[in-house]
Coordinates of C-alpha atoms in Angstrom, one line a residue:
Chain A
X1 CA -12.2 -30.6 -31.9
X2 CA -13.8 -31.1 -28.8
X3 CA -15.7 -29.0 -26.4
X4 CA -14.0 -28.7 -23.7
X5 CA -10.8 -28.6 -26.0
X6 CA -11.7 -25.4 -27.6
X7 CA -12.5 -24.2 -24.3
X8 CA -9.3 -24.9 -22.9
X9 CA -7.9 -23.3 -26.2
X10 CA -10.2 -20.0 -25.5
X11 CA -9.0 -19.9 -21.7
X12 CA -5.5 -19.6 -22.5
X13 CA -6.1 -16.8 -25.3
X14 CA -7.8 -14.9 -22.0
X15 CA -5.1 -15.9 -20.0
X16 CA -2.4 -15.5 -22.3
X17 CA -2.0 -11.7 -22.3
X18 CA -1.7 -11.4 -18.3
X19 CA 0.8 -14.3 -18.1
X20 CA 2.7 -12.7 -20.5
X21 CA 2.5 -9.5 -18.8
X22 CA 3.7 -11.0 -15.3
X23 CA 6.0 -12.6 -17.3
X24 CA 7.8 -9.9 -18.7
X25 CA 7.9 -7.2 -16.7
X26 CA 8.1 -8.9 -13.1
X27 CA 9.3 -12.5 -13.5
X28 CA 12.2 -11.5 -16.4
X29 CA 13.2 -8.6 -14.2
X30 CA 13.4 -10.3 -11.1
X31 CA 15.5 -13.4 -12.1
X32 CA 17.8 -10.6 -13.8
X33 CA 18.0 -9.1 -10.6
X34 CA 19.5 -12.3 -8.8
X35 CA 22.5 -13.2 -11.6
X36 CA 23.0 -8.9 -11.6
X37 CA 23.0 -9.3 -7.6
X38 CA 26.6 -11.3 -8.2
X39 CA 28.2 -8.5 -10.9
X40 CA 30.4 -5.9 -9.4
X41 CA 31.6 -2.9 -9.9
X42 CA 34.8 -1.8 -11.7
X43 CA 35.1 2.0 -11.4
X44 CA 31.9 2.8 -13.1
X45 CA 31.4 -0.3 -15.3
X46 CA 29.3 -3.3 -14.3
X47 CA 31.3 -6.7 -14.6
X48 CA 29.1 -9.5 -14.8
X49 CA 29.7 -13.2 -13.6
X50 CA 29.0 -15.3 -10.5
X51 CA 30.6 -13.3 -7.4
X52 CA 29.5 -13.6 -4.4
X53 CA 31.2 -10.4 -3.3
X54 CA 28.2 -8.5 -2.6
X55 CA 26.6 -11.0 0.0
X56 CA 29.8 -11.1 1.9
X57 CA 30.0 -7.2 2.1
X58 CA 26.6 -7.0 3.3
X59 CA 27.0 -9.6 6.0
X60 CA 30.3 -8.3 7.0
X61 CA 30.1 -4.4 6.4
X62 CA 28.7 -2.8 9.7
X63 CA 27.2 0.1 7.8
X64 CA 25.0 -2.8 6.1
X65 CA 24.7 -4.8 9.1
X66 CA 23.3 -1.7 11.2
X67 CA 20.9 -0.9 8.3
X68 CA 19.5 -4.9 8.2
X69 CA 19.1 -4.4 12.3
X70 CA 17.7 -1.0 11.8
X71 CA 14.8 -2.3 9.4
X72 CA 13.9 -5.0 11.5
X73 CA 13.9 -3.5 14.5
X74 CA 11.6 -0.7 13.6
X75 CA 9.5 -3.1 11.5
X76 CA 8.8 -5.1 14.6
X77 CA 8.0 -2.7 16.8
X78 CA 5.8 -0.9 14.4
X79 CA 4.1 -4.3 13.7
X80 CA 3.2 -5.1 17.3
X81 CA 2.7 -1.4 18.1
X82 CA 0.3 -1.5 15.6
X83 CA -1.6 -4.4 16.1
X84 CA -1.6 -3.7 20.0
X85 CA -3.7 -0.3 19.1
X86 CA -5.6 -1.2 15.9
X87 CA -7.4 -4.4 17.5
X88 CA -9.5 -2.4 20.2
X89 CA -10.2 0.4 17.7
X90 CA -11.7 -2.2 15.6
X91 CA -14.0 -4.3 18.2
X92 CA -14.9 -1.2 19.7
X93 CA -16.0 0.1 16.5
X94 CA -17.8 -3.4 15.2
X95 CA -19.4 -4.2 19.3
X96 CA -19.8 -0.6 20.7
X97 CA -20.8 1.6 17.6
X98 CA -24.5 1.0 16.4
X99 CA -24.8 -0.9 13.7
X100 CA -26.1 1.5 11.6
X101 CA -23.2 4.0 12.5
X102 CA -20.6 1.1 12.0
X103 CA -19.7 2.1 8.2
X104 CA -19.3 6.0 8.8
X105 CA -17.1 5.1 11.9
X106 CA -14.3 2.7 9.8
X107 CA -15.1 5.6 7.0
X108 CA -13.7 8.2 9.4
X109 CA -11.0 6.4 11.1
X110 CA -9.2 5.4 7.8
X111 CA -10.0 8.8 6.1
X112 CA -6.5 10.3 6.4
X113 CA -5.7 6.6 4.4
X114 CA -6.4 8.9 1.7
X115 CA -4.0 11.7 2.2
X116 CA -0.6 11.2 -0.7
X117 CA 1.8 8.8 0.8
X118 CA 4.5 11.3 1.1
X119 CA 2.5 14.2 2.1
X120 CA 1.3 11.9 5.1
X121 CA 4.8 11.7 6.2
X122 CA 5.7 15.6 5.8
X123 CA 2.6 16.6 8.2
X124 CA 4.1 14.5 10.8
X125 CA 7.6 16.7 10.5
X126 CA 5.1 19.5 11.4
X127 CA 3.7 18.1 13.8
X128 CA 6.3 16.7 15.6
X129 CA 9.2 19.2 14.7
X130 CA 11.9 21.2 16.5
X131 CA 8.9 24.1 15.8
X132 CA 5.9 21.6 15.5
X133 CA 2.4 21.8 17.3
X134 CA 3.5 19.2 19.4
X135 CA 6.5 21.2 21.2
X136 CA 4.9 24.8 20.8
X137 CA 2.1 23.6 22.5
X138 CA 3.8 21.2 25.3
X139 CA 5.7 23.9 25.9
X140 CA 3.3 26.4 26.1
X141 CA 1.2 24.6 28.8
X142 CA 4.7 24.9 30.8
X143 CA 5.7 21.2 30.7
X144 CA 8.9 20.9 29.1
X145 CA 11.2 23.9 29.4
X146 CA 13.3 22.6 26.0
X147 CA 11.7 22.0 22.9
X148 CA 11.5 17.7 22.3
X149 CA 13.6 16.2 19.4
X150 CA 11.4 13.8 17.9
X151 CA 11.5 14.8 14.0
X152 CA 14.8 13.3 12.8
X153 CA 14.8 10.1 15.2
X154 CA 13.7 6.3 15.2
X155 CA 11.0 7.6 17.0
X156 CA 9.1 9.9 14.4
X157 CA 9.7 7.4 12.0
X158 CA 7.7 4.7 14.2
X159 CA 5.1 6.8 14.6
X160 CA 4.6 7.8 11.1
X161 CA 4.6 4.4 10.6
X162 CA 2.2 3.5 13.3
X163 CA -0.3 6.3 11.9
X164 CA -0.3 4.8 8.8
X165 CA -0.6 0.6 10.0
X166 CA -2.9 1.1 12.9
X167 CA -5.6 2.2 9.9
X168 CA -4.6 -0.7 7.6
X169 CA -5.1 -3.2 10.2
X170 CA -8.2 -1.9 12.3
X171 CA -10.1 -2.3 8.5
X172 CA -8.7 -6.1 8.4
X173 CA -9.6 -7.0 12.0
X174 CA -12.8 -4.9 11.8
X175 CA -13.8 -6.8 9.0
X176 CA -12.7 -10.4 10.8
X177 CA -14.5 -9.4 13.8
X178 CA -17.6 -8.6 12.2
X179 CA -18.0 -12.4 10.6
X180 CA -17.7 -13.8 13.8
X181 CA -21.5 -14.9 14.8
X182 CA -22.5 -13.5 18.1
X183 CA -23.5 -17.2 19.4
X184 CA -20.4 -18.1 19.8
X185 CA -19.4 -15.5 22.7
X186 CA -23.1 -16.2 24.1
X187 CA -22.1 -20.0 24.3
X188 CA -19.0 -19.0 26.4
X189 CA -21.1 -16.9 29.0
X190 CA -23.6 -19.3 29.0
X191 CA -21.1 -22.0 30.1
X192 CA -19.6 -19.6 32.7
X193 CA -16.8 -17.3 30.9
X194 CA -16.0 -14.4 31.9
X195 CA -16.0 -11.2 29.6
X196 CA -11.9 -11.4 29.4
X197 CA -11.8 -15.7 29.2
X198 CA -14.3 -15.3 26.2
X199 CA -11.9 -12.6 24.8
X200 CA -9.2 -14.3 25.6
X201 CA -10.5 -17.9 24.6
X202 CA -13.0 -17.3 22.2
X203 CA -12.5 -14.0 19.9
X204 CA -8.9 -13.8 20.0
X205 CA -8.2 -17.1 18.9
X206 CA -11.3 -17.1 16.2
X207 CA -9.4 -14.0 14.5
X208 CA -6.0 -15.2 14.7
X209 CA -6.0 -15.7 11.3
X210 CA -7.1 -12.1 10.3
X211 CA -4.6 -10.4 12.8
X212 CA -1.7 -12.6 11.5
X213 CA -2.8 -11.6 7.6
X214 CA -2.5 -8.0 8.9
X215 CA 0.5 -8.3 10.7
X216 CA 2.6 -10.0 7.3
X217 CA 1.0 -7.0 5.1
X218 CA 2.3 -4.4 7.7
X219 CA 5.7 -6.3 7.7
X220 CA 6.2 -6.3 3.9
X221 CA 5.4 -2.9 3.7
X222 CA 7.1 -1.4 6.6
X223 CA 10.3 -3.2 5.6
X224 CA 10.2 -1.7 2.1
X225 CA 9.5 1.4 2.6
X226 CA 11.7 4.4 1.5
X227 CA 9.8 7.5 2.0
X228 CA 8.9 7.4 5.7
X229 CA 12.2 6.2 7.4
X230 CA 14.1 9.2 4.8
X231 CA 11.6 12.5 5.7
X232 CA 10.9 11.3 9.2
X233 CA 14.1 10.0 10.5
X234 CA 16.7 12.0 10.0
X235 CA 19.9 10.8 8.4
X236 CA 21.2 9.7 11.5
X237 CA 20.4 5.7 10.9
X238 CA 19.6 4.1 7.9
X239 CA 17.3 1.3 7.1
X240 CA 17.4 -1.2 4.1
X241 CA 15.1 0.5 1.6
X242 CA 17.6 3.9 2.3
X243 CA 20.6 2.0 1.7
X244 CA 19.3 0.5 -1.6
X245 CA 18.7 3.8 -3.0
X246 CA 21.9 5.0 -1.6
X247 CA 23.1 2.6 -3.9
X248 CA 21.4 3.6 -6.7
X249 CA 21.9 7.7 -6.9
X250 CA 25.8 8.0 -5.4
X251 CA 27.1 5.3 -6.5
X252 CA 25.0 3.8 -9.2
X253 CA 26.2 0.7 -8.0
X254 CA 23.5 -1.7 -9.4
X255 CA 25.3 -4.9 -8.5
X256 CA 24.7 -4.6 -4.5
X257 CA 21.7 -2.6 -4.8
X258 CA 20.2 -5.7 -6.4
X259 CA 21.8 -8.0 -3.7
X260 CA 20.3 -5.6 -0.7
X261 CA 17.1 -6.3 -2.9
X262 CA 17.3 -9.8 -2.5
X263 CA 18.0 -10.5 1.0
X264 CA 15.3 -7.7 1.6
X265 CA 13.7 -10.5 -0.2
X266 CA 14.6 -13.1 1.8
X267 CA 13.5 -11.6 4.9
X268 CA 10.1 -11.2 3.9
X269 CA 9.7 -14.9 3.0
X270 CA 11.1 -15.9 6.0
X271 CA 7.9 -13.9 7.2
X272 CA 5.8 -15.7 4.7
X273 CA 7.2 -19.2 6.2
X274 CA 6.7 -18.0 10.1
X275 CA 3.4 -16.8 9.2
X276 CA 1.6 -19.0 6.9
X277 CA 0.4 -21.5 9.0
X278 CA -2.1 -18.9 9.8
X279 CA -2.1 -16.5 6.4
X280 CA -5.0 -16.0 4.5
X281 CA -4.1 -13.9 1.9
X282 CA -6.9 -15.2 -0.6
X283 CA -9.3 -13.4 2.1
X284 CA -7.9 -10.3 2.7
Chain B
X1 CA -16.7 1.7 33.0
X2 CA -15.7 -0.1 30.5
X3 CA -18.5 1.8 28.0
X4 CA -16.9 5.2 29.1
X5 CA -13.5 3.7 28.5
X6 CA -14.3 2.4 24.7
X7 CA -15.4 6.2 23.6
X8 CA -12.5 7.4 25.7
X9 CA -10.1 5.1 23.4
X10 CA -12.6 5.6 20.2
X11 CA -11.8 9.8 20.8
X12 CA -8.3 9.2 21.5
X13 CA -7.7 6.9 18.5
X14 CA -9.7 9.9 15.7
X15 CA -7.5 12.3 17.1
X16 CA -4.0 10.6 16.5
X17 CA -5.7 9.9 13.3
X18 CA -6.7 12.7 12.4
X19 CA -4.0 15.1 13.6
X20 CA -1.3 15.2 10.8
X21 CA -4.4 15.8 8.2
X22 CA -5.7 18.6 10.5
X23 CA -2.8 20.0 11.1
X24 CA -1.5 19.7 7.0
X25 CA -4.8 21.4 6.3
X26 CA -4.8 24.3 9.0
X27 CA -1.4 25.7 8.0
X28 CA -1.9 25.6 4.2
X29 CA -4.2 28.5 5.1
X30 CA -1.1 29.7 6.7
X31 CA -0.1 34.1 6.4
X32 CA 3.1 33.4 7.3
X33 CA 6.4 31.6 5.6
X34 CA 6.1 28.5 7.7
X35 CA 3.4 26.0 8.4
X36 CA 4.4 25.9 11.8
X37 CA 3.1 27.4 14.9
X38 CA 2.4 30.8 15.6
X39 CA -1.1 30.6 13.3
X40 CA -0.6 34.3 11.7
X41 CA -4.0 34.3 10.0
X42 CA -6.0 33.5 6.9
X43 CA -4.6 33.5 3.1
X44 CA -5.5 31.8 0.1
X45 CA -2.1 33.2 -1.2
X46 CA -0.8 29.5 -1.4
X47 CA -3.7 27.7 -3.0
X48 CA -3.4 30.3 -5.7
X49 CA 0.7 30.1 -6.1
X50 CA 0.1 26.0 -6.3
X51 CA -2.6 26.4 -8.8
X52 CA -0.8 28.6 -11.0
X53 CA 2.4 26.0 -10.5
X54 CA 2.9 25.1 -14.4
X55 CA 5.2 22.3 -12.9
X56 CA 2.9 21.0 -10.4
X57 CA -0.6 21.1 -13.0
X58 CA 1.8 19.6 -15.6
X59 CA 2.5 16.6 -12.7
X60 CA -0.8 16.4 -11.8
X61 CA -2.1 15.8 -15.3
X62 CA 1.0 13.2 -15.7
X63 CA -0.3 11.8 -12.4
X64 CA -3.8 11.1 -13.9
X65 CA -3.5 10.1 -17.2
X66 CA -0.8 7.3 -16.0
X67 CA -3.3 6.0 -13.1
X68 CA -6.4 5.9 -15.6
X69 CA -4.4 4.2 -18.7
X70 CA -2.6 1.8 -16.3
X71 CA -5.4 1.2 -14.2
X72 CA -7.7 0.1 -17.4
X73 CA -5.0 -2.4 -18.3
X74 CA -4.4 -3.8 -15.3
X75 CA -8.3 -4.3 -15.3
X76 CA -8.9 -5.6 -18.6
X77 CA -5.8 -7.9 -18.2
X78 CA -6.8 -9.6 -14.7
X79 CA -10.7 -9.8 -15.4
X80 CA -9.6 -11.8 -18.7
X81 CA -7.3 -13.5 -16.6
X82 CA -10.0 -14.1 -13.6
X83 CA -12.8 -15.2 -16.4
X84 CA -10.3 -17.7 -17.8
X85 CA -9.1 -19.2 -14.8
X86 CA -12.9 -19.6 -13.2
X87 CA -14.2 -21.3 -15.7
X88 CA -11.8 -23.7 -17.1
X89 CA -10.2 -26.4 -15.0
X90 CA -6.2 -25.8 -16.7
X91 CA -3.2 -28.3 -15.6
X92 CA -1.5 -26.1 -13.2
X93 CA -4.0 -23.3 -12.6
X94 CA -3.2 -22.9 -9.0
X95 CA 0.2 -22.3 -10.3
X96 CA -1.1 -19.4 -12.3
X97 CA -3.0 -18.0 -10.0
X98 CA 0.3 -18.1 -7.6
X99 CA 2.4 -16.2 -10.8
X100 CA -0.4 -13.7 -11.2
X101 CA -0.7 -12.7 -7.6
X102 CA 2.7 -13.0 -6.7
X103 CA 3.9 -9.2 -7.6
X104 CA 1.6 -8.4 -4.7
X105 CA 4.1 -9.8 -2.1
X106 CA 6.9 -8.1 -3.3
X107 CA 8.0 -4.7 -1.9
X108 CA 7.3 -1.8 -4.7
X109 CA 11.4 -0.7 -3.9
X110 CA 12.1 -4.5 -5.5
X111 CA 9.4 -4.4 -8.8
X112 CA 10.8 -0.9 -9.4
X113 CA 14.2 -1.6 -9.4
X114 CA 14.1 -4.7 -11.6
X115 CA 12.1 -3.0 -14.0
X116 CA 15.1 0.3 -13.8
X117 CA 17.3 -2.8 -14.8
X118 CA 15.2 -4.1 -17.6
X119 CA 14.6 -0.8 -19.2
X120 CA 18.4 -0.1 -18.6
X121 CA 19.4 -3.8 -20.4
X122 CA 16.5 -3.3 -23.5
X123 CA 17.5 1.3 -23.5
X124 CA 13.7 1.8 -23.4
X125 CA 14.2 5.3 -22.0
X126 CA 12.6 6.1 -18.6
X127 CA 8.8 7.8 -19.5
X128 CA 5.4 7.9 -18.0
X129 CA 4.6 4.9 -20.2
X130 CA 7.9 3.0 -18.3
X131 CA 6.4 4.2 -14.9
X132 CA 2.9 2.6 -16.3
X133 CA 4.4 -0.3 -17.0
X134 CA 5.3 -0.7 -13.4
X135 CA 1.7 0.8 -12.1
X136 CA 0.3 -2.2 -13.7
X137 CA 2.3 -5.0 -12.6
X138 CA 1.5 -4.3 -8.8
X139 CA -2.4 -3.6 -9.8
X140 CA -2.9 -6.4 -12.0
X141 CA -2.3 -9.1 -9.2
X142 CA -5.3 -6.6 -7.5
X143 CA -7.6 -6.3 -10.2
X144 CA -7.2 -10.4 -11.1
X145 CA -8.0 -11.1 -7.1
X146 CA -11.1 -8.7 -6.6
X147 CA -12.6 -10.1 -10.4
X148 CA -11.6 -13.7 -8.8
X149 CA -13.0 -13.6 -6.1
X150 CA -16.4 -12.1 -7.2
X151 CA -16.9 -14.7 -9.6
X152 CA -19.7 -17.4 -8.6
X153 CA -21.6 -20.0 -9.9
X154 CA -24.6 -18.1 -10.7
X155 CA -22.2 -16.1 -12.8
X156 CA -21.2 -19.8 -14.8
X157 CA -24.6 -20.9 -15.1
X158 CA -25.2 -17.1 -16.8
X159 CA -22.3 -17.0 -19.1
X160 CA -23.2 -21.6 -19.7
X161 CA -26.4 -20.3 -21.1
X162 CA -25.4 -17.5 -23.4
X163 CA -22.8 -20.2 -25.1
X164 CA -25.5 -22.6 -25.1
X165 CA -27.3 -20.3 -27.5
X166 CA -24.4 -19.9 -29.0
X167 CA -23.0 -16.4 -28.1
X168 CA -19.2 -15.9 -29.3
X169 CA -16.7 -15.9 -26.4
X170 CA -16.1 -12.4 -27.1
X171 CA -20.2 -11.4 -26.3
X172 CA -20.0 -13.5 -23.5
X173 CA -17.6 -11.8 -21.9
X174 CA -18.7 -8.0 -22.9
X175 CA -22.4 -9.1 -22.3
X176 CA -22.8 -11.0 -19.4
X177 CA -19.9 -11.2 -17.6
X178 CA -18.9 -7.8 -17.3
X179 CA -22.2 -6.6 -17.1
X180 CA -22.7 -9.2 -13.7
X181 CA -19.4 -8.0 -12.8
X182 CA -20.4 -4.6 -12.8
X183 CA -19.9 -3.3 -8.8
X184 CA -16.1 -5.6 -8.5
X185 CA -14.9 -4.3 -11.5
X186 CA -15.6 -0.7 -10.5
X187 CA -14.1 -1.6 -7.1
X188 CA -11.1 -2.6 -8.7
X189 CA -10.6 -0.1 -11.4
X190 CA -10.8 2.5 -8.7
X191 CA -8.9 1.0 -6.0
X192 CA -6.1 0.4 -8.9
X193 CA -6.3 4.6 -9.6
X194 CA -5.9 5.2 -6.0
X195 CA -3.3 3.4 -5.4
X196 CA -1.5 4.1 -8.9
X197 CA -2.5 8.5 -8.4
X198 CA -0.2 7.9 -4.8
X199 CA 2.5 5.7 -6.0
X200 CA 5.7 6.8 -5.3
X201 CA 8.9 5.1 -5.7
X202 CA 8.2 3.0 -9.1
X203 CA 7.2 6.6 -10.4
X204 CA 10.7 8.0 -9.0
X205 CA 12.7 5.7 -10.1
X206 CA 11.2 4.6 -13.7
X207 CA 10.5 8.4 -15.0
X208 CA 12.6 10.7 -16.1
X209 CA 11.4 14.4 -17.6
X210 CA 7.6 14.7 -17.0
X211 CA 6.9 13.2 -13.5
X212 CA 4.0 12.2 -11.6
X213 CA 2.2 14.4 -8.8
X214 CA 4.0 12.7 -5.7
X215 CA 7.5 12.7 -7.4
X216 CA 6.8 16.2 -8.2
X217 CA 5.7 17.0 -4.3
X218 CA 9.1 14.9 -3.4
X219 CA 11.3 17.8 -5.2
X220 CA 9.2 20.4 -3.3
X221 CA 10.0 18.9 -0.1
X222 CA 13.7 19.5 -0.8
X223 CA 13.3 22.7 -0.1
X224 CA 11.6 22.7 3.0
X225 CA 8.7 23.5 5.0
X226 CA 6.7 25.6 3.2
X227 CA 2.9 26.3 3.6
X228 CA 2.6 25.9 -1.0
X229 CA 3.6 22.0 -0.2
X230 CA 0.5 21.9 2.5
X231 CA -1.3 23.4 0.0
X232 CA -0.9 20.6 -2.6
X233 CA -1.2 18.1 0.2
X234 CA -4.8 19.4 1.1
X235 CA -5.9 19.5 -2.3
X236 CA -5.0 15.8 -3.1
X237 CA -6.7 14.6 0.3
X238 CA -9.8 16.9 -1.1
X239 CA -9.7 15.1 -4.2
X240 CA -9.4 11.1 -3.0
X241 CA -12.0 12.0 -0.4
X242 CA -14.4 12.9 -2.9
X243 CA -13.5 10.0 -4.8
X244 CA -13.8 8.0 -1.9
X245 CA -17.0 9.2 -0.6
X246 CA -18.9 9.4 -4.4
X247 CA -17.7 5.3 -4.7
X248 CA -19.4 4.9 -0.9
X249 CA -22.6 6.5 -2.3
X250 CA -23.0 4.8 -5.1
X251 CA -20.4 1.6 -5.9
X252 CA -20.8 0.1 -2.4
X253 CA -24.5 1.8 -1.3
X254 CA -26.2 -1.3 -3.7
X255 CA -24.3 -4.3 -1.7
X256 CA -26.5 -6.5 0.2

């Protein structure tokens, strides 16, 4: 045998187990997904076959229809929210903060990163509560006389959200923003650019790229996401990730559960297709 | 102006960040029923009630033991993986590298859910090792990038040499390329615990008796506020923060 036979033959023993892995337990599961995505339900059996019945409910039921608008809706608005807060927090951390200070600073802002998932969202229901420190203490400076109902809305859950994305992306864009070589703004002033044309020319442009990456991780995420839209918002709208585990616990109604699944899906790779002309997700 | 405007937005931005945490934190110190305002003095009462929580230790133990076993897997699996696909040119290895990373772009709901299904279809009954399973199908695609990516051509011409003199594949790799590899591979195990130690919905949805810390802290929640469940929430933040600070002193401290 050859060299670089026997080589090949070694790299897919190292390969192999991984492969097989992926394989199994996401690739298998997923594909069963889709052909259980067109079973349905009678009474509490599962009838498999090829029905489209599930789509059609989901694109004609207004419960589900409100729950798809609900999810991107918020998921937009927490992505630009996001972005719109985390970029100057990041270039005022990699241009204003000494150098030497730089680390500690990104160390600090993305500290509460660290906090559990769900407790993260539960501190926010006391802070922004019927009782929280946000009311008790608006209302003790005298400037609302009733107490604000955040917990329990769109709102909360946007800025549970929010809190949790603007630390995401102001480590991405920091990290963009601090590969950039500082010529390239001195070339714009030197030819006559203002501080916001440079920005606006020069910078912005230069980490497209890293903004857009951020923006499609936050999307993903956000859009999937059970726990913060169920402790923060209230029961009063649902979004996608709800509905699907709606599915699962009342009814266990697998069949449209995995159909939600998929268009939930779908949505994100229309994403992936409106973003990737810019996506770098190799450099993340 | 615009200096005095920058810390201005730079205090602003800590304190939205830091507000939930500091306000999670106060009231688990909370004399009182409810970790709300009025602040009716110190206890320690809550610490103590959490600690002595045989569900909540029994969770938390759960919680580890699944992030460190699935973590090591995930690990061992992608730096194979990584090693592999680095030094061999393979028909199709962009394609694998697509397969292998792909889990990452799925939503955690989706992985979870397909897995409930595939457990369901086989009646492998829900466990921690079922929720591990899971743990390391959305770490592996992590641990194979970070191992990837770290690999260079100094690292080739390293693990070149030690074949030339005619070092088993199997010495190669536990010799010199996981040696070189050191700092990533630590980075990626870690990362992989972190992530794995706060997971939440594969964990809900894939075990069944013994559950991990977060599902655990989900079942407390249904009860309502309570300072005992700002108790637990400090304590996990004081735990990934001295993770996260003992991996900044030493993993990171030695990169150029």
């Amino acid at each position: 045998m050859s060299l670089a036979a026997k080589d090949r033959r070694q790299a897919w023993g190292l390969l192999a187990p991984a492969l097989v892995w992926t394989a199994a337990f996401f690739i298998l599961p997923f594909f069963a997904m889709i052909a259980l995505s067109f079973a349905h339900m009678e009474g509490r059996e599962i009838v498999r076959g090829f029905d489209p019945g599930n789509y059609t409910r989901i694109f004609t039921d207004p419960v589900m229809l409100e729950a798809l608008r609900n999810s991107l809706e918020i998921t937009v608005v927490v992505t630009v929210i996001s972005i719109v807060l985390a970029y100057p927090l990041a270039a005022i951390i990699a241009f204003r903060v000494p150098a030497c200070w730089q680390r500690l600073a990104l160390l600090l802002a993305v500290l509460p990163f660290w906090t559990s998932y769900v407790v993260r969202s539960y501190s926010w229901l006391l802070v922004l509560g019927q009782n929280g420190v946000v009311n008790k203490t608006l209302l003790g400076l005298g400037l609302i006389a009733e107490p604000l109902e955040i917990a329990s809305t769109r709102a909360a859950t946007v800025i549970g959200f929010v809190h949790f994305f603007v630390m995401l992306l102001t480590l991405t864009i920091y990290a963009n923003l601090i590969q950039l070589s500082p010529n390239y703004a001195r070339a714009a002033q030197d030819l006559g650019a203002s501080r916001w044309q440079c920005f606006t020319h020069v910078i912005l442009p230069l980490t497209l790229p890293g903004v857009i990456t951020g923006a499609f991780l936050t999307f993903v995420l956000c859009i999937g996401d059970y726990i913060t839209p169920q402790i923060l918002g209230g029961n009063t709208e649902l979004t996608l990730p709800q509905l699907i585990m709606l599915q699962l616990g009342r009814s266990g109604n697998f069949p449209l559960a995995s159909a939600l699944s998929v268009v939930l899906m779908a949505v994100v790779t229309l994403a992936y297709f409106a973003s990737s002309r810019w996506l770098r997700l190799d450099r993340v | 102006m615009i200096r005095t405007l920058s810390w201005a937005y730079l205090a602003v931005a800590y304190a939205f960040v830091f507000l939930p945490v500091a306000v999670l934190v106060a009231f688990s110190f909370q004399d009182g029923r409810l970790p709300v305002p009025p602040f009716k003095g110190v206890t320690l009462d809550w610490y103590a009630k959490v600690l002595g929580n045989d569900d909540l230790t029994a969770a938390l133990l759960n919680s580890l033991l699944v992030a460190v076993v699935s973590s090591l897997v995930a690990l061992i699996l992608g730096f194979l993986a990584a090693h592999a696909l680095a030094r061999v040119r393979l028909p199709g290895s962009a394609l694998m590298r697509g397969v292998l990373i792909a889990p990452m772009t799925v939503s955690y709901l989706i992985v979870a859910l397909g897995l409930l299904n595939l457990f369901n279809l086989t009646g492998l009954r829900l466990s921690l090792l079922t929720a591990g399973i899971g743990h390391v199908v959305v770490n592996l695609p992590l641990c194979f990038a970070i191992t990837y990516a770290a690999m260079g051509d100094h690292q080739r011409s390293a693990e070149r040499a030690a074949r030339d003199l005619g070092a088993p594949e199997w010495k190669v790799v536990t010799l010199i390329s996981a040696p070189m590899l050191a700092v990533p591979l630590a980075a990626a195990f870690f990362l992989s615990v972190t992530f794995s130690w706060d997971e939440f919905i594969i964990a809900f949805l894939l075990t069944r008796f013994d559950v991990t810390l977060p599902v655990e802290i989900w079942s407390m929640l249904k009860s309502g506020l309570s300072p005992a469940t700002n108790a637990v929430g400090s304590l996990v933040f004081l735990v990934s923060v001295t993770l996260v600070i003992l991996l900044e002193l030493t993993v990171f401290r030695k990169r150029p």
